Structures are given as structure tokens and as C-alpha cells.
Short mmCIF file of C-alpha atoms in Angstrom, two decimals:
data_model
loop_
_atom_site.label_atom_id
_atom_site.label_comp_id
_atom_site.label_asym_id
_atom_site.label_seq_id
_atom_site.Cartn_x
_atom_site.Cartn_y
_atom_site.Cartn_z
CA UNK A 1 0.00 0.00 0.00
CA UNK A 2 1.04 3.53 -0.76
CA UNK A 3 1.71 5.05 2.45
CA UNK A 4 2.27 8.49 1.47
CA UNK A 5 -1.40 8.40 0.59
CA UNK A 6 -2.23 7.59 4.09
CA UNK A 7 0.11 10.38 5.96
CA UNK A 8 -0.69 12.92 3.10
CA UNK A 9 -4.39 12.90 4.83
CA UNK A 10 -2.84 14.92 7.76
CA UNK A 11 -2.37 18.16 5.36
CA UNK A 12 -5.64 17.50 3.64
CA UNK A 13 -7.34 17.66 6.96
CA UNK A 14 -4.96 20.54 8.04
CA UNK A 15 -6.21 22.00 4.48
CA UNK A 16 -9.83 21.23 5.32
CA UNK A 17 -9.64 23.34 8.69
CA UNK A 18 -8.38 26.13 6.94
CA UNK A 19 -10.93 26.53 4.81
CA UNK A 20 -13.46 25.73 7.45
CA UNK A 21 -12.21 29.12 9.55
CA UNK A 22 -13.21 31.09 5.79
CA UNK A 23 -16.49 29.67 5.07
CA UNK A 24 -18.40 30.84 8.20
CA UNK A 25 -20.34 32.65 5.95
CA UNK A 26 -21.22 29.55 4.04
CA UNK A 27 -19.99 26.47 5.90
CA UNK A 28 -19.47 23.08 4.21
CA UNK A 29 -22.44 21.44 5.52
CA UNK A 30 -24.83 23.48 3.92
CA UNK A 31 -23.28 21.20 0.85
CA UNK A 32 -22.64 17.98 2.17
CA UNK A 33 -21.79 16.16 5.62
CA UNK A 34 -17.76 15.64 6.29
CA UNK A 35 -18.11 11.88 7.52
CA UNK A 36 -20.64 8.72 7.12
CA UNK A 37 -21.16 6.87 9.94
CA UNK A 38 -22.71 3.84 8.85
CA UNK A 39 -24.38 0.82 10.76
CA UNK A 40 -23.02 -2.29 9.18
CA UNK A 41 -24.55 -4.23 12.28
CA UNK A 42 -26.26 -3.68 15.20
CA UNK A 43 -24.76 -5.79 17.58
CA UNK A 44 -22.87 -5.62 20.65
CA UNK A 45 -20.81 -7.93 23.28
CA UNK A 46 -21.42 -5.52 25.78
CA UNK A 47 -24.73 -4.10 27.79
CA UNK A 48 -23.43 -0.82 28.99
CA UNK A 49 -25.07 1.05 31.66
CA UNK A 50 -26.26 3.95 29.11
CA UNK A 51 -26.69 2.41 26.46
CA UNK A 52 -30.12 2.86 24.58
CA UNK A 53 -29.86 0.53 22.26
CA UNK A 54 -29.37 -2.95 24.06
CA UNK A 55 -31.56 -5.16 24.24
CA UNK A 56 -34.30 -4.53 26.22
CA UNK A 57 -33.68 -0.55 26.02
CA UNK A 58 -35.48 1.93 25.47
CA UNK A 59 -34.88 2.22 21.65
CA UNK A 60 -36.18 -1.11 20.92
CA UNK A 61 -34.34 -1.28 18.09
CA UNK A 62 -34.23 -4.48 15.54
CA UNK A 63 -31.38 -5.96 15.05
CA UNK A 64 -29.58 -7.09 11.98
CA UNK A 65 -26.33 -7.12 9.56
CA UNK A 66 -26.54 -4.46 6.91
CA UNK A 67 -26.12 -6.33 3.05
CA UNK A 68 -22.67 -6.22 1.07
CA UNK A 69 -24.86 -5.01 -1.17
CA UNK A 70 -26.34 -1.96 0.62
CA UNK A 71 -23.00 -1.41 1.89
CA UNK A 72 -20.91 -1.11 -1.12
CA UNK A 73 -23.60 1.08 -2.38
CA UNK A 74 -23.23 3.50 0.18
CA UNK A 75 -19.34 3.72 0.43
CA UNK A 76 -19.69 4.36 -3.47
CA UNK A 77 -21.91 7.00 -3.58
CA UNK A 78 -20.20 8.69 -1.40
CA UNK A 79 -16.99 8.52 -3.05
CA UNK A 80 -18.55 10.15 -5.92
CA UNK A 81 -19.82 13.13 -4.06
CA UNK A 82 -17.13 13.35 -1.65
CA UNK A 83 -17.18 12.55 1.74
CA UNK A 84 -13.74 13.18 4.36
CA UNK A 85 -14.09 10.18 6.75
CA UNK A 86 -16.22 6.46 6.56
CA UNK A 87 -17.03 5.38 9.96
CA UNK A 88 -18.51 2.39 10.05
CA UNK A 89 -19.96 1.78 13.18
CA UNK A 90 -23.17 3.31 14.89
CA UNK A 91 -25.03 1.07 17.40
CA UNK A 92 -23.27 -2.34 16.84
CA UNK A 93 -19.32 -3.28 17.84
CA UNK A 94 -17.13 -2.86 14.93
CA UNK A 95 -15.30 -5.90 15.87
CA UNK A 96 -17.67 -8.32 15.80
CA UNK A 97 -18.19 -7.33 11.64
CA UNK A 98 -15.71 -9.88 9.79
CA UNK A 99 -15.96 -6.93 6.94
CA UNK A 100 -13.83 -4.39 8.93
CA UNK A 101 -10.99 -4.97 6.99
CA UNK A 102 -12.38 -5.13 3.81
CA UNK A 103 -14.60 -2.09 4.02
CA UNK A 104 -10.89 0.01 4.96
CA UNK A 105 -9.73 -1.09 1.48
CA UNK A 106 -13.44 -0.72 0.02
CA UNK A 107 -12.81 2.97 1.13
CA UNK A 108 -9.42 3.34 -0.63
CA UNK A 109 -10.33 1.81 -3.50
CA UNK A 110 -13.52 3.32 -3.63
CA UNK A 111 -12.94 6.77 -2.17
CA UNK A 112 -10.71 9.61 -1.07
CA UNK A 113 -11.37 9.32 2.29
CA UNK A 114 -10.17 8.21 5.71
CA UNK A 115 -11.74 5.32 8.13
CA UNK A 116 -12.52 6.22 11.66
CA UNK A 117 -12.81 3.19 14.05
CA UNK A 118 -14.83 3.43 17.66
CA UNK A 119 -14.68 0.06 19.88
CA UNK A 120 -14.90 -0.96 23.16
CA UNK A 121 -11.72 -3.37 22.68
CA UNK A 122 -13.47 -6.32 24.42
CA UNK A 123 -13.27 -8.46 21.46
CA UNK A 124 -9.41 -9.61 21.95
CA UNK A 125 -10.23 -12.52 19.09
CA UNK A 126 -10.62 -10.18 16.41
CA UNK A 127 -8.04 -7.59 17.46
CA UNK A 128 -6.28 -7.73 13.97
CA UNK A 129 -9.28 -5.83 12.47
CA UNK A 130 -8.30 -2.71 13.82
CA UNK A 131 -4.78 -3.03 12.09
CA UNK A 132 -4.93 -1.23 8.53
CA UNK A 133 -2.97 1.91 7.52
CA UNK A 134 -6.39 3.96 6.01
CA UNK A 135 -7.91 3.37 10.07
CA UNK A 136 -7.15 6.92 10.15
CA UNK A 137 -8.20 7.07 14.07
CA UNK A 138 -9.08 4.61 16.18
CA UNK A 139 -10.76 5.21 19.83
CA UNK A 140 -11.42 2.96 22.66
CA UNK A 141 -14.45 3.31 25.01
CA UNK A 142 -13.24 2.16 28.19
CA UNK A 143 -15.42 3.98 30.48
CA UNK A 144 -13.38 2.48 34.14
CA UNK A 145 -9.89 1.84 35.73
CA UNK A 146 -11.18 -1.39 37.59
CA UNK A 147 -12.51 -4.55 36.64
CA UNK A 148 -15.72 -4.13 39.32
CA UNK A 149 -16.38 -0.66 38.23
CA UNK A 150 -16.47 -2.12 34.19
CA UNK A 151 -19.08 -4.81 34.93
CA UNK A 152 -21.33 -2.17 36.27
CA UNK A 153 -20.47 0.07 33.76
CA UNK A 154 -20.29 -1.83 30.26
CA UNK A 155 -22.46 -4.97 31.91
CA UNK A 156 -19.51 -7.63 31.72
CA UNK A 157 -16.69 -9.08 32.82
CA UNK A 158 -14.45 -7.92 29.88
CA UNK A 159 -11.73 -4.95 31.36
CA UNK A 160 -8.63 -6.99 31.01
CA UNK A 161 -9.38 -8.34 27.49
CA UNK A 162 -10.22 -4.61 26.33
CA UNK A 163 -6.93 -3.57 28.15
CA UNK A 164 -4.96 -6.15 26.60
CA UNK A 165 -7.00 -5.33 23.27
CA UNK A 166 -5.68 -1.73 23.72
CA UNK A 167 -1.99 -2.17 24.34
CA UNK A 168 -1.78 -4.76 21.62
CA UNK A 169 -2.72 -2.37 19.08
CA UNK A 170 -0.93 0.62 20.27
CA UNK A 171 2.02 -1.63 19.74
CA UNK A 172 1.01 -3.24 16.04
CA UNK A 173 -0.42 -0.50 14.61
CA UNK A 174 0.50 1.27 11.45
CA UNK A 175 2.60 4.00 11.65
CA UNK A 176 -0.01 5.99 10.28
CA UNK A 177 -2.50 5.06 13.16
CA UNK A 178 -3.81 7.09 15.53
CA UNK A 179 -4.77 5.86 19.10
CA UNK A 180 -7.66 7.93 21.59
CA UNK A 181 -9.33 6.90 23.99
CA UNK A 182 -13.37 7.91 25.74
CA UNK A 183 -14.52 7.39 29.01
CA UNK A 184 -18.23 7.94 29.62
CA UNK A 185 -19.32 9.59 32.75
CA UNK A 186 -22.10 7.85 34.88
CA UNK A 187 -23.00 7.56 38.57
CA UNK A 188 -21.02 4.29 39.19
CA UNK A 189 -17.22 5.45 37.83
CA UNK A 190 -16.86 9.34 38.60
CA UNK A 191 -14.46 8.28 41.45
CA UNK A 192 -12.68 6.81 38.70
CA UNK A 193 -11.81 9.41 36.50
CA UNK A 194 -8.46 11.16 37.59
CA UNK A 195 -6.64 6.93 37.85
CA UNK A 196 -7.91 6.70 34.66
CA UNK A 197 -6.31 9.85 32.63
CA UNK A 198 -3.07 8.75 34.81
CA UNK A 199 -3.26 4.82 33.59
CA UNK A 200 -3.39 6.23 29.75
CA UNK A 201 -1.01 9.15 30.11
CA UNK A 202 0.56 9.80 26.93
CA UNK A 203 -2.02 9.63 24.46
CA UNK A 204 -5.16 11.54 23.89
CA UNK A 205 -8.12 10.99 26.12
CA UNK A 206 -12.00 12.05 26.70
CA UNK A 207 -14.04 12.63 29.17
CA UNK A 208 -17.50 12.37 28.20
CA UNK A 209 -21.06 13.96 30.00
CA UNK A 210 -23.51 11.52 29.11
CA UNK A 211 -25.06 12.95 25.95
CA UNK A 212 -28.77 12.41 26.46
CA UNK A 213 -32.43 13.47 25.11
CA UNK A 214 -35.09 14.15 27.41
CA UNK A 215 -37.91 11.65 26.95
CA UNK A 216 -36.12 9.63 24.18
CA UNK A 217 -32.84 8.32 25.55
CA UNK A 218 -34.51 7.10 28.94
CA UNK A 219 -31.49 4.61 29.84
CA UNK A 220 -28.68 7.02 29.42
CA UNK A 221 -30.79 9.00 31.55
CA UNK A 222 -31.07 6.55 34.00
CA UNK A 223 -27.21 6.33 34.45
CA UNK A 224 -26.75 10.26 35.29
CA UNK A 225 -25.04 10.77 38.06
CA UNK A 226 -27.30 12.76 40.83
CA UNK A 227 -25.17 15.89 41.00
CA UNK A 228 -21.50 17.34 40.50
CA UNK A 229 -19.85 19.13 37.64
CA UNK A 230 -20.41 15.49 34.96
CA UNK A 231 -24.02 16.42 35.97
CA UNK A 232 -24.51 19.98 34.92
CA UNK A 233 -21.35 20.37 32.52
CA UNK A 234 -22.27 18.99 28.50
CA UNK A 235 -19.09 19.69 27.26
CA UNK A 236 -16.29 16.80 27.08
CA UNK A 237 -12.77 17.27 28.82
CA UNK A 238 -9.41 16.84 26.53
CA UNK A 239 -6.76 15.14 28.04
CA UNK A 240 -3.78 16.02 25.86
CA UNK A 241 -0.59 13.57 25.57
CA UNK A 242 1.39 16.15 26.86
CA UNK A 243 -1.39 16.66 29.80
CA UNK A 244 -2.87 19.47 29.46
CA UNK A 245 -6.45 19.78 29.87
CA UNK A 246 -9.17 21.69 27.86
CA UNK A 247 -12.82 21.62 27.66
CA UNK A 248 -14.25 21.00 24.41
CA UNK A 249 -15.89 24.24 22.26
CA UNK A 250 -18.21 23.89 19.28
CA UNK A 251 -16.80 25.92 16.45
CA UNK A 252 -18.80 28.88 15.41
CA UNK A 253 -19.66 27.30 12.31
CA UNK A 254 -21.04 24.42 14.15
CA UNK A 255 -24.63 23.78 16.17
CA UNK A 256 -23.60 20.29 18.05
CA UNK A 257 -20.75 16.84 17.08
CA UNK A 258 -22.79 15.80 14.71
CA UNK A 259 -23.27 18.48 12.65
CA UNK A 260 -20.93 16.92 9.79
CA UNK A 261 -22.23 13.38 9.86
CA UNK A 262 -25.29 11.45 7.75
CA UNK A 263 -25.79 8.32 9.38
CA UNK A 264 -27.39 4.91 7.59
CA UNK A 265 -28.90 2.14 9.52
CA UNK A 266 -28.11 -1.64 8.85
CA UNK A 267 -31.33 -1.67 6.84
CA UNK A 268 -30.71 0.79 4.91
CA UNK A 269 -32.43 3.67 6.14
CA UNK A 270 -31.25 7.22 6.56
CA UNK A 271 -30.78 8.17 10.36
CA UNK A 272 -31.49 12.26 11.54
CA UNK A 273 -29.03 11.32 14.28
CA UNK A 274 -26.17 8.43 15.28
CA UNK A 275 -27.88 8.90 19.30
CA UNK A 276 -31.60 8.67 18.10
CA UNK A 277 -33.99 6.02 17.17
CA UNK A 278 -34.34 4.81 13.54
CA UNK A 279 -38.01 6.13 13.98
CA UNK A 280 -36.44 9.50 12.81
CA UNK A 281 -34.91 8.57 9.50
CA UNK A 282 -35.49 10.49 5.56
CA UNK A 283 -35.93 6.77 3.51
CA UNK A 284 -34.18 4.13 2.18
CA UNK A 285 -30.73 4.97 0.48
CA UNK A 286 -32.00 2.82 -2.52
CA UNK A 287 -35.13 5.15 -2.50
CA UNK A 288 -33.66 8.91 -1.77
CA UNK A 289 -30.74 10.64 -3.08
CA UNK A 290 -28.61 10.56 0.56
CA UNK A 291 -27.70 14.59 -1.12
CA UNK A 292 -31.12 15.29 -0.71
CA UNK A 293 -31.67 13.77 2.71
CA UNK A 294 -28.66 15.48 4.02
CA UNK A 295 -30.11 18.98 2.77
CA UNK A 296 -33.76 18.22 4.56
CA UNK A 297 -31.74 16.75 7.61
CA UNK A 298 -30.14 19.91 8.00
CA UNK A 299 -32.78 22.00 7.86
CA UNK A 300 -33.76 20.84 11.61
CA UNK A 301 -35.57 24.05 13.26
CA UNK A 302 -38.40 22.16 15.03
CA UNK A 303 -36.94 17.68 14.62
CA UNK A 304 -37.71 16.71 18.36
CA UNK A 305 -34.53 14.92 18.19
CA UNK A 306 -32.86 18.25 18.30
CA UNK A 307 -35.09 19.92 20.54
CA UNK A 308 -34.49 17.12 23.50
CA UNK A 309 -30.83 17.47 22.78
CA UNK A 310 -28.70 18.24 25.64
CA UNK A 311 -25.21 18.89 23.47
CA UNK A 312 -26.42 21.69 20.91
CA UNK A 313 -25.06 24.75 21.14
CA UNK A 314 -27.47 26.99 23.32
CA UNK A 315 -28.58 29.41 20.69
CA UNK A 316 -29.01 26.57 17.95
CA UNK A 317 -31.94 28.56 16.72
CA UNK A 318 -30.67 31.68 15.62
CA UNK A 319 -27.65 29.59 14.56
CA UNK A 320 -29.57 27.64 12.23
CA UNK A 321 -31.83 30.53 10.72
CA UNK A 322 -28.47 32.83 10.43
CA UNK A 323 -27.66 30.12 7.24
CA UNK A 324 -30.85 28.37 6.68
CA UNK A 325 -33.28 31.42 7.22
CA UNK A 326 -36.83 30.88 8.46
CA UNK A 327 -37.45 27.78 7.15
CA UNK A 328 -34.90 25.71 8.23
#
């Protein structure tokens, strides 16, 4: 494989944030998303604490393995209009999809784009997945520092194999590879958080507020803590390699993290949000241009969605009627 391809992404990127400070006036997503995030499964080895989507949660969701066909499909089309990143995970584990692999080079071949990875590690069988040079970034969820607090937390009795899972690939990975890791915030592990940023000092890390929507996420809800700054505070902390600290800002360009990304389901469907149900979707990708989709999906004034939303930028109103006007 070429691997000046893969390191030459750094400059595009650099390139791409450039151009992002100039186009407040007309940002890129009033033209198309920056990244795909796309459900090639819906399942999961783990039955975290806030999790809405497990089974028996409050999303209900149904389960399934989206088609080769489907998926190609998708990855294409997007290579055609041009996308920055393919993520391909949503609400299943990325390392339980045999594909993993294959949908990196699908993106190379197919694309000019990068692959983002997000796991929980757990799956210490099919570590090797997460080893290709175009996994631009890859971030482990390991939201504890002790085995006790990760069975309440993710639901089983998997810390040391996502450990192990962790420092096997910082020490296989390409070159090219780069290594995060997020720790969700809930009632049982905020006496965990300081051990934690000092057990993975040296590479980036995040601390995550439960992001939650009243009356539609009830289980991540449920796993709130009852009071203290991870309560009240929305915005995650950056743990820098070098250790300083920083608390997350939305651009001025953006209204909340996903406002670059157009999500697809495992059936097919297109998804208003990677955190809500599949209830609030724009069609089938075989049945709606995704372009099209992305231009009604952004035009979000009153989706419920967005109003429950506790990580949108307070004034995401005006924001959105500033470049949209009255009708978005």
C-alpha cells in the first residue's frame, strides 16, 4: 500500500480546517456532511449502563447485519460526491463485523477518504481488524480503571481483554495510526476518573457527559449521576498527551458533534441522528438521493430529536436561521 497516501491525509485535513475558519459565511455542511457513519450491524458484546440501544432498552431497536450489497452502495456514492471520513460503526461493535478490513480497502479503492474506528476493545479474538494503515483514528471506550467498576459500567466481565485489546494495538499498529481513547461519565465510575487519565497518560483521552435526550434516551438517563460538575457540565474534557487539559468548544460554524455526519442504519435507512432512534430517519438509500436527505436533515428548526438534545449549542436557533433562514 502507498503510504504516502495515508500520511498525506494529515495536510488534507490541516487544508480542510483552513478553509473551514473562511467559510463561516457559508460552511461546508450546507453542501454535504464531512463523515458517514454507517451501521453495518447492530450488535454488541457488551450491555453498557447507558446504552439505549441494548436489548431490552429503550430504543427497541431491531437488530440485523446491513447487506454487502447496501454497503458497497453506500461507500460508493459517497466517493462520488465526496465525503472526508467512513465510519462504520453506529449502534453495533465494529469488531464483531468480519468486513472491517475489507470495508478500509473498500474505502481506498472506492474513495478519497479516511476510516474512523470506535470500539470498546473487548473483542481480543478479532483484534487484527483494527490493524490497517487507512484506520485513520481509532478510539477505545473504556469507560473504568477497575474490573468491578467495568461490569457495572459496560455490563460484563471484559476490562482486562479490552486492556490487553488496547496495548496490543498501540504496539502493532500502522505507523499511520492514531490511538484515543473515551470514558463515559455515569454515577457508578466518577471516582474513577483522575486513575484513569493517569493509567493512559501519553495519548489523547476524553471525558464524556452523558449525551442524552429528554424523553427519548430514557437509559442514558437513567445512568446520570445525581449531581457534580459530569451532571450539569455537557461539554467533554481533553486530556492532551502532553497533559494538558481543555474543555471542548463547538466551532462557530457548528450547532452540536454531529453536525458533519449522515448516518445509515443496517437496513438501509437514513438516520437524523447516530444517538436517536431509527423512527427519525429520511428513507431508504436505494429510494432517496442521501444529497437530498442530508439537505432536509439539515434544515432541523423544530426535529424533536434536536429539541431534546442536551449537546447543541445553546442558541441553535438563531444559529440555524443565520444560514438556513426561516425555514430551516
Amino acid at each position: 500500500m502507498n503510504m504516502c497516501r495515508y500520511g498525506s491525509w494529515y495536510l488534507r485535513r490541516f487544508l480542510w480546517r483552513i478553509r473551514q475558519t473562511k467559510q463561516v459565511i457559508h460552511p461546508s455542511w450546507l453542501d454535504r456532511p464531512f463523515n458517514i457513519q454507517i451501521d453495518t450491524h447492530n450488535y454488541c458484546n457488551l450491555a453498557c449502563e447507558y446504552c439505549n440501544v441494548k436489548d431490552g432498552a429503550s430504543f427497541n431497536l431491531p437488530r440485523g447485519r446491513m447487506s454487502d450489497d447496501i454497503l458497497w452502495y453506500v461507500i460508493k456514492y459517497w466517493g462520488k460526491h465526496g465525503i472526508g471520513a467512513v465510519c462504520p460503526y453506529v449502534n453495533g461493535e465494529p469488531l464483531l463485523d468480519e468486513r472491517l478490513l475489507k470495508i478500509c480497502d473498500y474505502t481506498v479503492e472506492h474513495t478519497n477518504a479516511i476510516n474512523i474506528i470506535d470500539t470498546n476493545g473487548s473483542v481480543w479474538r478479532n483484534r487484527h481488524l483494527l490493524v490497517h494503515p487507512n484506520a485513520k483514528t481509532v478510539r477505545f471506550t473504556i469507560s473504568a480503571n477497575t474490573k468491578e467498576t467495568y461490569r457495572k459500567v459496560h455490563g460484563k466481565d471484559l476490562f482486562k481483554d479490552a486492556i490487553n485489546t488496547f496495548w496490543w494495538f498501540n504496539e502493532n499498529r500502522y505507523p499511520t495510526q492514531d490511538l484515543r481513547l473515551h470514558f463515559i461519565v455515569t454515577k457508578n465510575n466518577m471516582n474513577e476518573i483522575e486513575d484513569w487519565i493517569k493509567r493512559f497518560k501519553g495519548f489523547q483521552r476524553r471525558v464524556f457527559p452523558l449525551h442524552r435526550m429528554e424523553g427519548i434516551q430514557k437509559d442514558s438517563v437513567n445512568a446520570l449521576p445525581e449531581k457534580g460538575f459530569w451532571r450539569e457540565n455537557e461539554r467533554p474534557l481533553i486530556v492532551h498527551p502532553n497533559e494538558k487539559r481543555e474543555l471542548h468548544q463547538l466551532h462557530s460554524y457548528e450547532m452540536c458533534q454531529g453536525t458533519w455526519s449522515i448516518t445509515v442504519s443496517w437496513d438501509g435507512r437514513i438516520i437524523h441522528c447516530t444517538d436517536a432512534p431509527y423512527k427519525y430517519n429520511y428513507g431508504h438509500v436505494y429510494e432517496v438521493d442521501m444529497m437530498e436527505a442530508w439537505q432536509k436533515r439539515i434544515r432541523r428548526l423544530n426535529h424533536p430529536a434536536c429539541e431534546a438534545c442536551t449537546v447543541k449549542r445553546p442558541d441553535w436557533k438563531p444559529f440555524l436561521r443565520k444560514y438556513l433562514g426561516e425555514t430551516a
